[in-house]
CSV table of C-alpha atoms and ligand atoms in Angstrom, one decimal:
chain,number,residue,atom,x,y,z
N,1,UNK,CA,18.9,-29.6,3.4
N,2,UNK,CA,18.7,-27.4,6.4
N,3,UNK,CA,21.7,-25.3,6.3
N,4,UNK,CA,22.6,-21.6,6.1
N,5,UNK,CA,20.1,-19.0,4.9
N,6,UNK,CA,17.6,-21.7,3.4
N,7,UNK,CA,16.9,-22.7,7.1
N,8,UNK,CA,15.7,-19.3,7.8
N,9,UNK,CA,13.3,-19.0,5.0
N,10,UNK,CA,9.8,-18.0,6.1
N,11,UNK,CA,7.2,-20.6,5.4
N,12,UNK,CA,3.4,-20.6,5.5
N,13,UNK,CA,3.8,-22.5,8.8
N,14,UNK,CA,5.9,-19.6,10.2
N,15,UNK,CA,3.1,-17.2,9.4
N,16,UNK,CA,0.4,-19.4,10.9
N,17,UNK,CA,2.5,-20.0,14.1
N,18,UNK,CA,2.9,-16.1,14.4
N,19,UNK,CA,-0.7,-15.9,15.2
N,20,UNK,CA,-0.5,-18.6,17.8
N,21,UNK,CA,2.5,-16.7,19.4
N,22,UNK,CA,0.6,-13.4,19.1
N,23,UNK,CA,3.5,-11.9,17.0
N,24,UNK,CA,2.2,-9.4,14.3
N,25,UNK,CA,2.9,-10.2,10.7
N,26,UNK,CA,4.4,-7.6,8.4
N,27,UNK,CA,3.5,-7.5,4.6
N,28,UNK,CA,4.4,-5.1,1.8
N,29,UNK,CA,4.0,-5.4,-1.9
N,30,UNK,CA,6.9,-5.4,-4.3
N,31,UNK,CA,7.0,-5.8,-8.1
N,32,UNK,CA,10.7,-5.7,-9.0
N,33,UNK,CA,14.2,-6.9,-8.0
N,34,UNK,CA,15.6,-3.8,-6.2
N,35,UNK,CA,12.6,-3.2,-3.9
N,36,UNK,CA,12.2,-6.9,-3.3
N,37,UNK,CA,15.9,-7.1,-2.2
N,38,UNK,CA,15.4,-4.1,0.2
N,39,UNK,CA,12.2,-5.5,1.7
N,40,UNK,CA,13.9,-9.0,2.2
N,41,UNK,CA,16.9,-7.4,3.7
N,42,UNK,CA,14.6,-5.5,6.3
N,43,UNK,CA,13.0,-8.9,7.0
N,44,UNK,CA,9.5,-8.3,5.9
N,45,UNK,CA,7.5,-11.5,6.7
N,46,UNK,CA,5.7,-11.6,3.5
N,47,UNK,CA,6.3,-9.9,0.2
N,48,UNK,CA,3.2,-9.8,-1.9
N,49,UNK,CA,3.5,-9.6,-5.7
N,50,UNK,CA,0.1,-7.8,-5.8
N,51,UNK,CA,-1.9,-7.3,-9.0
N,52,UNK,CA,-2.1,-3.7,-7.8
N,53,UNK,CA,1.1,-3.8,-10.0
N,54,UNK,CA,-1.3,-3.1,-12.9
N,55,UNK,CA,-2.3,0.3,-11.5
N,56,UNK,CA,0.9,1.2,-9.5
N,57,UNK,CA,3.6,0.3,-12.2
N,58,UNK,CA,1.8,-0.4,-15.4
N,59,UNK,CA,-0.6,2.6,-15.6
N,60,UNK,CA,-3.8,0.7,-15.8
N,61,UNK,CA,-7.0,2.2,-14.2
N,62,UNK,CA,-7.8,-1.0,-12.5
N,63,UNK,CA,-6.4,-4.5,-11.7
N,64,UNK,CA,-8.7,-6.1,-14.3
N,65,UNK,CA,-6.4,-5.9,-17.3
N,66,UNK,CA,-3.5,-7.7,-15.5
N,67,UNK,CA,-2.4,-11.0,-17.1
N,68,UNK,CA,-0.6,-14.2,-16.1
N,69,UNK,CA,2.2,-13.0,-18.2
N,70,UNK,CA,2.6,-9.7,-16.2
N,71,UNK,CA,2.3,-11.7,-13.0
N,72,UNK,CA,5.0,-14.2,-14.1
N,73,UNK,CA,7.3,-11.6,-15.2
N,74,UNK,CA,7.2,-9.5,-12.0
N,75,UNK,CA,7.1,-12.5,-9.8
N,76,UNK,CA,10.3,-13.7,-11.3
N,77,UNK,CA,12.0,-10.4,-10.8
N,78,UNK,CA,11.0,-10.4,-7.1
N,79,UNK,CA,11.9,-14.1,-6.4
N,80,UNK,CA,15.3,-13.6,-7.8
N,81,UNK,CA,16.0,-11.1,-5.0
N,82,UNK,CA,14.3,-12.8,-2.0
N,83,UNK,CA,16.2,-15.0,0.2
N,84,UNK,CA,14.0,-15.1,3.4
N,85,UNK,CA,10.6,-13.5,3.2
N,86,UNK,CA,7.6,-15.5,1.9
N,87,UNK,CA,6.7,-14.6,-1.6
N,88,UNK,CA,3.1,-14.6,-2.4
N,89,UNK,CA,1.8,-14.0,-5.9
N,90,UNK,CA,-1.5,-12.6,-6.8
N,91,UNK,CA,-3.5,-14.6,-9.3
N,92,UNK,CA,-4.9,-12.0,-11.9
N,93,UNK,CA,-8.5,-11.6,-12.7
N,94,UNK,CA,-9.7,-14.5,-14.9
N,95,UNK,CA,-6.8,-16.8,-14.1
N,96,UNK,CA,-8.9,-18.6,-11.5
N,97,UNK,CA,-12.3,-18.6,-13.2
N,98,UNK,CA,-12.6,-22.4,-12.9
N,99,UNK,CA,-10.9,-25.1,-10.6
N,100,UNK,CA,-8.6,-26.8,-13.2
N,101,UNK,CA,-7.6,-23.4,-14.6
N,102,UNK,CA,-6.8,-22.1,-11.1
N,103,UNK,CA,-4.4,-25.1,-10.3
N,104,UNK,CA,-2.7,-24.9,-13.8
N,105,UNK,CA,-2.2,-21.0,-13.4
N,106,UNK,CA,-1.2,-21.3,-9.7
N,107,UNK,CA,1.4,-24.0,-10.5
N,108,UNK,CA,2.8,-21.7,-13.2
N,109,UNK,CA,3.3,-18.9,-10.6
N,110,UNK,CA,5.1,-21.3,-8.3
N,111,UNK,CA,7.1,-23.5,-10.6
N,112,UNK,CA,8.0,-20.8,-13.3
N,113,UNK,CA,8.2,-17.8,-11.1
N,114,UNK,CA,9.2,-19.2,-7.8
N,115,UNK,CA,6.3,-18.0,-5.7
N,116,UNK,CA,5.8,-19.7,-2.3
N,117,UNK,CA,2.1,-19.2,-2.4
N,118,UNK,CA,-0.7,-17.6,-4.4
N,119,UNK,CA,-3.6,-15.1,-3.4
N,120,UNK,CA,-7.1,-15.1,-4.7
N,121,UNK,CA,-10.0,-12.9,-4.1
N,122,UNK,CA,-13.4,-14.0,-2.9
N,123,UNK,CA,-15.0,-16.5,-0.6
N,124,UNK,CA,-18.0,-18.7,-1.5
N,125,UNK,CA,-17.8,-17.8,-5.1
N,126,UNK,CA,-14.3,-19.3,-5.4
N,127,UNK,CA,-14.7,-22.2,-2.9
N,128,UNK,CA,-14.3,-24.9,-5.6
N,129,UNK,CA,-11.1,-23.3,-6.8
N,130,UNK,CA,-9.5,-22.8,-3.5
N,131,UNK,CA,-10.5,-26.5,-2.5
N,132,UNK,CA,-8.9,-27.8,-5.7
N,133,UNK,CA,-5.7,-25.6,-5.3
N,134,UNK,CA,-5.1,-26.6,-1.5
N,135,UNK,CA,-5.9,-30.2,-2.5
N,136,UNK,CA,-3.1,-30.0,-5.2
N,137,UNK,CA,-0.6,-28.9,-2.5
N,138,UNK,CA,-0.7,-25.2,-3.2
N,139,UNK,CA,-0.6,-22.7,-0.4
N,140,UNK,CA,-3.5,-20.2,-0.7
N,141,UNK,CA,-4.0,-16.8,0.8
N,142,UNK,CA,-7.6,-15.5,0.8
N,143,UNK,CA,-8.7,-11.8,0.1
N,144,UNK,CA,-12.1,-10.6,1.5
N,145,UNK,CA,-13.8,-7.2,1.9
N,146,UNK,CA,-13.1,-4.7,-0.8
N,147,UNK,CA,-11.8,-7.1,-3.6
N,148,UNK,CA,-10.5,-4.8,-6.3
N,149,UNK,CA,-10.8,-7.3,-9.2
N,150,UNK,CA,-14.7,-7.1,-8.6
N,151,UNK,CA,-14.9,-3.7,-7.4
N,152,UNK,CA,-17.4,-2.7,-10.0
N,153,UNK,CA,-19.9,-5.3,-8.6
N,154,UNK,CA,-19.2,-3.8,-5.0
N,155,UNK,CA,-20.1,-0.4,-6.0
N,156,UNK,CA,-16.5,0.9,-6.4
N,157,UNK,CA,-13.6,1.1,-4.0
N,158,UNK,CA,-15.5,1.4,-0.8
N,159,UNK,CA,-15.8,-0.1,2.7
N,160,UNK,CA,-17.4,-3.4,2.8
N,161,UNK,CA,-19.4,-4.9,5.7
N,162,UNK,CA,-21.0,-1.8,7.1
N,163,UNK,CA,-24.4,-3.1,6.9
N,164,UNK,CA,-25.3,-6.2,9.0
N,165,UNK,CA,-26.2,-8.4,5.9
N,166,UNK,CA,-22.8,-7.6,4.3
N,167,UNK,CA,-21.1,-8.1,7.6
N,168,UNK,CA,-22.7,-11.6,8.1
N,169,UNK,CA,-21.7,-12.6,4.5
N,170,UNK,CA,-18.1,-11.5,5.2
N,171,UNK,CA,-17.9,-13.5,8.4
N,172,UNK,CA,-19.3,-16.5,6.6
N,173,UNK,CA,-16.8,-16.2,3.8
N,174,UNK,CA,-14.0,-15.8,6.4
N,175,UNK,CA,-15.1,-19.0,8.3
N,176,UNK,CA,-15.3,-20.8,5.0
N,177,UNK,CA,-11.8,-19.9,3.9
N,178,UNK,CA,-10.5,-20.8,7.3
N,179,UNK,CA,-12.1,-24.3,7.0
N,180,UNK,CA,-10.8,-24.8,3.4
N,181,UNK,CA,-7.3,-24.3,4.7
N,182,UNK,CA,-6.0,-20.9,3.5
N,183,UNK,CA,-2.9,-20.0,5.5
N,184,UNK,CA,-4.0,-16.3,5.9
N,185,UNK,CA,-6.8,-14.0,4.9
N,186,UNK,CA,-6.2,-10.3,3.7
N,187,UNK,CA,-9.1,-8.1,4.9
N,188,UNK,CA,-9.3,-5.0,2.7
N,189,UNK,CA,-11.5,-1.9,3.7
N,190,UNK,CA,-13.5,-3.5,6.4
N,191,UNK,CA,-14.7,-1.8,9.5
N,192,UNK,CA,-12.3,-2.3,12.4
N,193,UNK,CA,-14.9,-3.8,14.7
N,194,UNK,CA,-15.7,-6.5,12.0
N,195,UNK,CA,-12.0,-7.2,11.3
N,196,UNK,CA,-11.5,-7.7,15.0
N,197,UNK,CA,-14.4,-10.2,15.3
N,198,UNK,CA,-13.2,-12.1,12.2
N,199,UNK,CA,-9.7,-12.2,13.5
N,200,UNK,CA,-10.9,-13.7,16.8
N,201,UNK,CA,-12.9,-16.4,15.3
N,202,UNK,CA,-10.6,-17.7,12.4
N,203,UNK,CA,-7.6,-20.0,13.1
N,204,UNK,CA,-5.5,-18.6,10.3
N,205,UNK,CA,-4.0,-15.1,10.6
N,206,UNK,CA,-5.8,-12.1,9.1
N,207,UNK,CA,-3.8,-9.3,7.3
N,208,UNK,CA,-5.5,-6.0,7.2
N,209,UNK,CA,-5.4,-3.1,4.8
N,210,UNK,CA,-7.8,-0.4,5.9
N,211,UNK,CA,-9.2,-2.8,8.4
N,212,UNK,CA,-8.0,-1.2,11.7
N,213,UNK,CA,-5.5,-2.3,14.2
N,214,UNK,CA,-6.8,-5.7,15.4
N,215,UNK,CA,-5.8,-7.9,12.5
N,216,UNK,CA,-2.8,-10.3,13.0
N,217,UNK,CA,-0.9,-8.3,10.4
N,218,UNK,CA,-0.9,-5.4,8.2
N,219,UNK,CA,-0.2,-4.8,4.4
N,220,UNK,CA,0.3,-1.7,2.4
N,221,UNK,CA,1.0,-1.1,-1.2
N,222,UNK,CA,4.8,-0.2,-1.2
N,223,UNK,CA,4.6,2.9,-3.5
N,224,UNK,CA,1.7,4.3,-1.3
N,225,UNK,CA,3.8,4.0,1.9
N,226,UNK,CA,6.8,5.5,0.2
N,227,UNK,CA,4.8,8.5,-0.9
N,228,UNK,CA,4.9,8.1,-4.6
N,229,UNK,CA,1.8,9.9,-5.4
N,230,UNK,CA,-1.1,8.5,-7.3
N,231,UNK,CA,-4.3,10.4,-7.9
N,232,UNK,CA,-6.1,9.0,-4.9
N,233,UNK,CA,-4.6,8.4,-1.5
N,234,UNK,CA,-6.9,6.1,0.5
N,235,UNK,CA,-7.4,7.2,4.1
N,236,UNK,CA,-5.8,4.0,5.6
N,237,UNK,CA,-2.5,4.8,3.8
N,238,UNK,CA,0.4,6.2,5.9
N,239,UNK,CA,3.1,7.6,3.9
N,240,UNK,CA,6.5,6.8,5.6
N,241,UNK,CA,8.5,8.7,3.0
N,242,UNK,CA,8.0,11.3,0.3
N,243,UNK,CA,9.7,9.6,-2.5
N,244,UNK,CA,7.9,11.8,-5.0
N,245,UNK,CA,9.6,14.9,-3.7
N,246,UNK,CA,13.0,13.2,-3.3
N,247,UNK,CA,12.9,11.7,-7.0
N,248,UNK,CA,11.7,15.1,-8.4
N,249,UNK,CA,14.4,17.0,-6.5
N,250,UNK,CA,17.1,14.6,-7.7
N,251,UNK,CA,15.9,14.7,-11.4
N,252,UNK,CA,15.8,18.5,-11.3
N,253,UNK,CA,19.4,18.7,-9.8
N,254,UNK,CA,20.8,16.2,-12.4
N,255,UNK,CA,19.2,18.2,-15.2
N,256,UNK,CA,20.6,21.5,-14.0
N,257,UNK,CA,24.2,19.9,-13.6
N,258,UNK,CA,23.9,18.5,-17.2
N,259,UNK,CA,22.7,21.7,-18.6
N,260,UNK,CA,25.2,23.8,-16.6
N,261,UNK,CA,28.1,21.6,-17.7
N,262,UNK,CA,28.7,20.4,-14.0
N,263,UNK,CA,28.2,16.7,-14.6
N,264,UNK,CA,30.2,14.6,-15.2
N,265,UNK,CA,33.2,16.1,-13.3
N,266,UNK,CA,36.8,15.1,-13.9
N,267,UNK,CA,36.7,12.4,-11.2
N,268,UNK,CA,33.7,10.9,-12.8
N,269,UNK,CA,35.4,10.7,-16.2
N,270,UNK,CA,38.0,8.4,-17.7
A,1,KIV,O1,-2.8,-6.3,-5.2
A,1,KIV,C1,-2.5,-5.9,-4.0
A,1,KIV,O2,-1.4,-5.1,-3.9
A,1,KIV,C2,-3.3,-6.4,-2.9
A,1,KIV,C3,-3.0,-5.8,-1.5
A,1,KIV,C4,-3.6,-4.5,-1.6
A,1,KIV,C5,-3.6,-6.6,-0.4
A,1,KIV,O3,-4.0,-7.3,-3.1
Protein backbone atom coordinates (compact mmCIF):
# COMPACT_ATOMS: atom_id res chain seq x y z
CA UNK A 1 0.00 0.00 0.00
CA UNK A 2 1.45 3.38 -1.00
CA UNK A 3 0.08 5.76 1.56
CA UNK A 4 1.28 7.98 4.42
CA UNK A 5 4.83 7.63 5.72
CA UNK A 6 5.31 4.15 4.18
CA UNK A 7 5.39 5.79 0.73
CA UNK A 8 8.35 7.90 1.86
CA UNK A 9 10.49 5.02 3.06
CA UNK A 10 13.96 5.13 1.51
CA UNK A 11 14.75 2.04 -0.53
CA UNK A 12 17.91 0.71 -2.15
CA UNK A 13 16.57 2.15 -5.41
CA UNK A 14 16.38 5.61 -3.80
CA UNK A 15 20.04 5.24 -2.84
CA UNK A 16 21.10 4.08 -6.32
CA UNK A 17 19.07 6.87 -7.95
CA UNK A 18 20.82 9.48 -5.81
CA UNK A 19 24.07 8.71 -7.61
CA UNK A 20 22.40 9.22 -10.99
CA UNK A 21 20.96 12.53 -9.76
CA UNK A 22 24.36 13.50 -8.29
CA UNK A 23 22.79 13.88 -4.83
CA UNK A 24 25.06 13.09 -1.90
CA UNK A 25 24.13 10.22 0.41
CA UNK A 26 24.18 10.63 4.19
CA UNK A 27 24.91 7.67 6.46
CA UNK A 28 25.50 7.36 10.20
CA UNK A 29 25.64 4.36 12.49
CA UNK A 30 23.14 3.75 15.29
CA UNK A 31 22.83 0.88 17.72
CA UNK A 32 19.77 1.71 19.84
CA UNK A 33 16.22 3.07 19.78
CA UNK A 34 16.74 6.70 20.96
CA UNK A 35 19.58 7.55 18.58
CA UNK A 36 17.92 5.71 15.68
CA UNK A 37 14.79 7.82 16.26
CA UNK A 38 16.84 11.04 16.21
CA UNK A 39 18.72 10.06 13.03
CA UNK A 40 15.48 9.04 11.32
CA UNK A 41 13.79 12.31 12.31
CA UNK A 42 16.79 14.22 10.88
CA UNK A 43 16.26 12.33 7.60
CA UNK A 44 19.51 10.41 7.42
CA UNK A 45 19.36 8.41 4.17
CA UNK A 46 20.86 5.28 5.67
CA UNK A 47 21.22 4.11 9.26
CA UNK A 48 23.92 1.49 9.55
CA UNK A 49 23.77 -0.90 12.49
CA UNK A 50 27.51 -1.40 12.24
CA UNK A 51 29.36 -4.21 13.94
CA UNK A 52 31.45 -1.31 15.26
CA UNK A 53 28.90 -1.67 18.06
CA UNK A 54 31.25 -4.33 19.44
CA UNK A 55 33.88 -1.67 20.14
CA UNK A 56 31.68 1.40 20.57
CA UNK A 57 28.97 0.15 22.91
CA UNK A 58 30.03 -3.33 24.05
CA UNK A 59 33.64 -2.58 24.97
CA UNK A 60 35.39 -5.23 22.86
CA UNK A 61 38.82 -4.45 21.41
CA UNK A 62 37.77 -5.33 17.86
CA UNK A 63 34.65 -6.23 15.87
CA UNK A 64 35.65 -9.91 15.71
CA UNK A 65 33.75 -11.07 18.85
CA UNK A 66 30.44 -9.60 17.62
CA UNK A 67 27.80 -12.33 17.16
CA UNK A 68 24.52 -12.70 15.27
CA UNK A 69 22.78 -12.44 18.65
CA UNK A 70 24.31 -8.98 19.24
CA UNK A 71 23.41 -7.85 15.71
CA UNK A 72 19.81 -9.09 15.95
CA UNK A 73 19.32 -7.45 19.36
CA UNK A 74 20.65 -4.03 18.27
CA UNK A 75 19.07 -4.09 14.80
CA UNK A 76 15.67 -4.82 16.39
CA UNK A 77 16.08 -1.78 18.67
CA UNK A 78 16.96 0.42 15.68
CA UNK A 79 14.18 -0.76 13.37
CA UNK A 80 11.57 -0.22 16.12
CA UNK A 81 12.44 3.49 15.90
CA UNK A 82 12.93 4.00 12.17
CA UNK A 83 10.15 5.08 9.84
CA UNK A 84 11.97 6.44 6.83
CA UNK A 85 15.71 5.78 6.68
CA UNK A 86 17.07 2.65 5.03
CA UNK A 87 18.37 0.34 7.75
CA UNK A 88 21.46 -1.69 6.88
CA UNK A 89 22.69 -4.34 9.33
CA UNK A 90 26.29 -5.50 9.36
CA UNK A 91 26.84 -9.23 9.09
CA UNK A 92 29.27 -10.09 11.91
CA UNK A 93 32.55 -11.92 11.41
CA UNK A 94 31.96 -15.63 10.70
CA UNK A 95 28.26 -15.22 9.89
CA UNK A 96 28.93 -15.27 6.12
CA UNK A 97 31.77 -17.75 6.01
CA UNK A 98 29.93 -19.88 3.41
CA UNK A 99 27.18 -19.08 0.84
CA UNK A 100 24.29 -21.00 2.48
CA UNK A 101 25.23 -19.71 5.90
CA UNK A 102 25.30 -16.14 4.61
CA UNK A 103 21.78 -16.42 3.19
CA UNK A 104 20.46 -17.97 6.42
CA UNK A 105 21.97 -15.24 8.59
CA UNK A 106 21.09 -12.34 6.27
CA UNK A 107 17.48 -13.54 6.23
CA UNK A 108 17.46 -13.54 10.04
CA UNK A 109 18.59 -9.90 10.08
CA UNK A 110 15.85 -9.03 7.59
CA UNK A 111 12.97 -11.19 8.84
CA UNK A 112 13.59 -11.24 12.60
CA UNK A 113 15.18 -7.81 13.03
CA UNK A 114 13.55 -5.80 10.24
CA UNK A 115 16.71 -4.68 8.41
CA UNK A 116 16.25 -3.52 4.82
CA UNK A 117 19.68 -4.72 3.70
CA UNK A 118 22.90 -6.26 4.99
CA UNK A 119 26.57 -5.30 4.66
CA UNK A 120 29.52 -7.65 4.25
CA UNK A 121 33.25 -6.96 4.13
CA UNK A 122 35.45 -8.11 1.25
CA UNK A 123 35.54 -8.54 -2.53
CA UNK A 124 36.69 -11.63 -4.42
CA UNK A 125 36.93 -13.59 -1.15
CA UNK A 126 33.16 -13.30 -0.60
CA UNK A 127 32.02 -13.42 -4.23
CA UNK A 128 30.07 -16.68 -3.84
CA UNK A 129 28.33 -15.42 -0.71
CA UNK A 130 27.28 -12.11 -2.29
CA UNK A 131 26.09 -13.88 -5.46
CA UNK A 132 23.96 -16.27 -3.41
CA UNK A 133 22.49 -13.56 -1.19
CA UNK A 134 21.60 -11.25 -4.08
CA UNK A 135 20.22 -14.28 -5.97
CA UNK A 136 17.99 -14.92 -2.97
CA UNK A 137 16.55 -11.41 -3.12
CA UNK A 138 18.65 -9.90 -0.36
CA UNK A 139 19.93 -6.32 -0.79
CA UNK A 140 23.66 -6.25 -0.09
CA UNK A 141 26.06 -3.38 0.62
CA UNK A 142 29.77 -4.05 0.07
CA UNK A 143 32.69 -2.83 2.18
CA UNK A 144 36.23 -2.53 0.80
CA UNK A 145 39.54 -0.97 1.81
CA UNK A 146 40.27 -1.21 5.50
CA UNK A 147 37.94 -4.01 6.52
CA UNK A 148 37.92 -4.11 10.35
CA UNK A 149 36.90 -7.79 10.64
CA UNK A 150 40.15 -8.79 8.92
CA UNK A 151 42.30 -5.85 10.06
CA UNK A 152 44.84 -8.32 11.42
CA UNK A 153 45.53 -9.65 7.92
CA UNK A 154 45.83 -6.08 6.60
CA UNK A 155 48.52 -5.13 9.12
CA UNK A 156 46.15 -3.29 11.48
CA UNK A 157 43.86 -0.29 11.10
CA UNK A 158 45.73 1.46 8.27
CA UNK A 159 45.06 3.09 4.91
CA UNK A 160 44.66 0.52 2.11
CA UNK A 161 45.53 1.04 -1.56
CA UNK A 162 48.58 3.26 -1.24
CA UNK A 163 50.75 0.94 -3.32
CA UNK A 164 49.83 0.14 -6.92
CA UNK A 165 49.30 -3.58 -6.42
CA UNK A 166 46.88 -2.91 -3.55
CA UNK A 167 45.12 -0.13 -5.47
CA UNK A 168 44.65 -2.41 -8.52
CA UNK A 169 43.23 -5.18 -6.32
CA UNK A 170 40.84 -2.71 -4.69
CA UNK A 171 39.66 -1.47 -8.08
CA UNK A 172 39.12 -5.09 -9.26
CA UNK A 173 37.11 -5.87 -6.12
CA UNK A 174 34.99 -2.73 -6.54
CA UNK A 175 34.20 -3.61 -10.17
CA UNK A 176 33.37 -7.18 -9.14
CA UNK A 177 30.97 -6.05 -6.38
CA UNK A 178 29.35 -3.64 -8.82
CA UNK A 179 28.83 -6.44 -11.36
CA UNK A 180 27.43 -8.74 -8.68
CA UNK A 181 24.78 -6.11 -7.96
CA UNK A 182 25.53 -4.64 -4.54
CA UNK A 183 23.49 -1.47 -4.10
CA UNK A 184 26.40 0.51 -2.62
CA UNK A 185 30.01 0.06 -1.53
CA UNK A 186 31.59 1.45 1.63
CA UNK A 187 35.20 2.52 1.01
CA UNK A 188 37.06 2.73 4.30
CA UNK A 189 40.52 4.33 4.71
CA UNK A 190 41.37 4.56 1.03
CA UNK A 191 43.43 7.38 -0.56
CA UNK A 192 41.10 10.10 -1.84
CA UNK A 193 42.38 9.82 -5.44
CA UNK A 194 41.69 6.07 -5.57
CA UNK A 195 38.23 6.53 -4.02
CA UNK A 196 37.47 9.14 -6.68
CA UNK A 197 38.59 6.77 -9.45
CA UNK A 198 36.48 3.90 -8.09
CA UNK A 199 33.49 6.21 -7.66
CA UNK A 200 33.76 7.24 -11.32
CA UNK A 201 33.88 3.71 -12.72
CA UNK A 202 31.29 1.85 -10.63
CA UNK A 203 27.57 2.25 -11.29
CA UNK A 204 26.55 1.83 -7.67
CA UNK A 205 27.11 4.62 -5.12
CA UNK A 206 30.25 4.63 -2.99
CA UNK A 207 30.07 5.65 0.67
CA UNK A 208 33.34 6.90 2.09
CA UNK A 209 34.81 6.82 5.57
CA UNK A 210 38.34 8.16 5.51
CA UNK A 211 38.18 8.09 1.69
CA UNK A 212 38.14 11.80 0.87
CA UNK A 213 35.42 14.07 -0.50
CA UNK A 214 34.67 12.49 -3.89
CA UNK A 215 32.64 9.44 -2.87
CA UNK A 216 28.87 9.56 -3.47
CA UNK A 217 28.16 9.60 0.24
CA UNK A 218 29.80 9.72 3.64
CA UNK A 219 29.47 7.61 6.77
CA UNK A 220 30.79 8.12 10.30
CA UNK A 221 30.45 6.17 13.52
CA UNK A 222 27.85 8.11 15.52
CA UNK A 223 29.73 8.18 18.83
CA UNK A 224 32.88 9.45 17.08
CA UNK A 225 31.07 12.37 15.45
CA UNK A 226 29.26 13.18 18.70
CA UNK A 227 32.57 13.42 20.54
CA UNK A 228 32.26 10.48 22.89
CA UNK A 229 35.94 9.81 23.30
CA UNK A 230 37.44 6.43 22.73
CA UNK A 231 41.16 5.83 23.10
CA UNK A 232 41.91 6.54 19.42
CA UNK A 233 40.44 9.29 17.23
CA UNK A 234 41.10 8.51 13.58
CA UNK A 235 42.20 11.48 11.46
CA UNK A 236 39.09 11.24 9.25
CA UNK A 237 36.66 11.79 12.12
CA UNK A 238 35.13 15.23 12.63
CA UNK A 239 33.51 15.69 16.04
CA UNK A 240 30.35 17.78 15.63
CA UNK A 241 29.70 17.83 19.38
CA UNK A 242 31.51 17.16 22.62
CA UNK A 243 29.05 14.78 24.23
CA UNK A 244 31.74 13.45 26.55
CA UNK A 245 32.10 16.91 28.14
CA UNK A 246 28.33 17.55 28.20
CA UNK A 247 27.54 14.20 29.84
CA UNK A 248 30.35 14.52 32.39
CA UNK A 249 29.14 18.01 33.34
CA UNK A 250 25.53 16.84 33.73
CA UNK A 251 26.56 13.82 35.83
CA UNK A 252 28.75 16.00 38.10
CA UNK A 253 25.92 18.52 38.50
CA UNK A 254 23.40 15.78 39.38
CA UNK A 255 25.81 14.29 41.91
CA UNK A 256 26.35 17.68 43.58
CA UNK A 257 22.60 18.29 43.74
CA UNK A 258 21.91 14.87 45.31
CA UNK A 259 24.76 15.23 47.82
CA UNK A 260 23.73 18.82 48.63
CA UNK A 261 20.04 17.95 49.08
CA UNK A 262 19.07 20.13 46.09
CA UNK A 263 17.45 17.34 44.10
CA UNK A 264 14.58 16.63 44.04
CA UNK A 265 12.82 19.93 44.70
CA UNK A 266 9.27 20.36 46.01
CA UNK A 267 8.03 20.67 42.40
CA UNK A 268 9.74 17.44 41.47
CA UNK A 269 8.10 15.58 44.37
CA UNK A 270 4.58 14.21 44.89
O1 LIG B 1 30.75 -1.14 11.58
C1 LIG B 1 30.70 0.01 11.13
O2 LIG B 1 30.31 0.97 11.83
C2 LIG B 1 31.10 0.23 9.75
C3 LIG B 1 31.30 1.64 9.30
C4 LIG B 1 32.54 2.18 9.88
C5 LIG B 1 31.29 1.75 7.83
O3 LIG B 1 31.29 -0.70 9.04
